[in-house]
XYZ file of C-alpha atoms in Angstrom:
125
model
C 105.830 93.159 107.503
C 106.635 91.346 104.285
C 108.762 92.891 101.528
C 108.214 91.771 97.963
C 109.862 93.235 94.896
C 107.558 94.581 92.204
C 109.504 95.760 89.179
C 109.210 96.452 85.486
C 112.545 94.673 85.061
C 112.872 91.045 84.069
C 113.538 88.673 86.951
C 117.119 88.108 85.809
C 117.801 91.856 85.497
C 116.218 92.614 88.849
C 118.188 89.899 90.639
C 121.421 91.204 89.089
C 120.691 94.728 90.401
C 119.706 93.486 93.850
C 122.827 91.347 94.102
C 125.090 94.171 92.923
C 123.721 96.558 95.566
C 123.506 93.898 98.326
C 119.723 94.261 98.583
C 118.540 90.748 97.692
C 118.264 89.653 101.320
C 115.587 92.293 101.995
C 112.987 90.760 99.661
C 110.978 87.584 100.180
C 110.170 87.178 96.502
C 108.812 89.279 93.735
C 106.821 89.887 90.581
C 108.597 90.896 87.406
C 107.915 92.051 83.877
C 106.930 89.043 81.806
C 105.068 90.700 78.958
C 104.515 94.016 77.226
C 101.241 94.725 79.022
C 100.550 97.443 81.570
C 102.735 97.490 84.644
C 99.610 97.206 86.773
C 99.540 93.495 85.858
C 102.807 93.113 87.728
C 101.195 94.671 90.811
C 98.268 92.277 90.538
C 100.670 89.315 90.315
C 102.679 90.643 93.264
C 99.601 90.920 95.468
C 98.530 87.426 94.407
C 101.977 86.090 95.359
C 101.778 87.721 98.775
C 98.332 86.243 99.404
C 99.480 82.773 98.308
C 102.760 82.838 100.220
C 101.409 84.416 103.410
C 97.769 83.288 103.684
C 97.741 84.109 107.389
C 98.645 87.761 106.766
C 95.825 90.274 106.991
C 96.080 92.231 103.753
C 93.821 95.180 104.365
C 93.359 98.452 102.495
C 95.897 100.959 103.717
C 98.370 98.265 104.758
C 99.921 97.659 101.348
C 102.516 100.078 100.014
C 104.296 100.426 96.703
C 107.557 102.343 96.854
C 108.767 103.743 93.566
C 109.998 106.717 91.635
C 107.792 106.926 88.535
C 104.154 107.544 87.629
C 104.074 103.869 86.559
C 104.681 102.929 90.189
C 101.791 105.142 91.285
C 99.584 103.393 88.712
C 100.682 99.983 90.030
C 99.695 100.909 93.550
C 96.347 102.276 92.431
C 95.613 99.037 90.512
C 95.742 96.989 93.718
C 94.448 99.564 96.206
C 97.877 100.213 97.724
C 99.391 103.476 98.882
C 102.331 104.835 96.895
C 105.394 106.210 98.580
C 107.065 107.997 95.693
C 110.720 108.916 95.984
C 111.753 111.808 93.766
C 115.235 110.439 93.210
C 115.048 109.780 89.506
C 113.724 111.432 86.363
C 110.413 112.504 87.936
C 110.361 115.342 90.435
C 108.181 115.763 93.493
C 105.569 117.875 91.705
C 105.084 115.333 88.911
C 104.747 112.417 91.343
C 102.359 114.337 93.588
C 100.281 115.416 90.571
C 100.017 111.779 89.487
C 98.427 110.916 92.832
C 101.160 109.453 95.049
C 100.085 109.056 98.687
C 103.424 110.451 99.907
C 106.311 112.020 98.008
C 109.782 112.051 99.542
C 113.132 113.329 98.334
C 114.830 110.171 99.629
C 114.008 107.032 101.565
C 113.863 107.924 105.272
C 115.626 106.131 108.105
C 114.006 102.839 109.141
C 112.407 104.403 112.238
C 110.997 107.332 110.267
C 109.745 104.947 107.582
C 107.927 102.787 110.143
C 106.359 105.911 111.639
C 105.219 106.946 108.147
C 103.502 103.657 107.338
C 102.061 103.303 110.825
C 100.118 106.548 110.462
C 96.530 105.310 110.918
C 94.750 108.135 109.127
C 97.300 108.555 106.340
C 98.373 112.007 107.529
């Protein structure tokens, strides 16, 4: 499993947030907002970075996940064929995220064991 950050923030802003919340160590790199274009471009750059950095990794449909809390995150996942795990912890509620097409909608991030069980579900159920 490789964890990359995909964010609509600038790299500097994202690194400041990650450092403040002691999360930087959990990411192996990332793709950030560099222009005013659609956020899906960030997802495309992120997937390209993963493929370049980990050429030995099998990146197959159903094995890439985008975790986020907005419809923009759902759009990012869709742009690269990833599944979205939407967390209704922000402005958007469960119904809005589900209606936008998220693969899974959660009220909060589950425990590590429950999260692994969720992404290991072969048929997506």
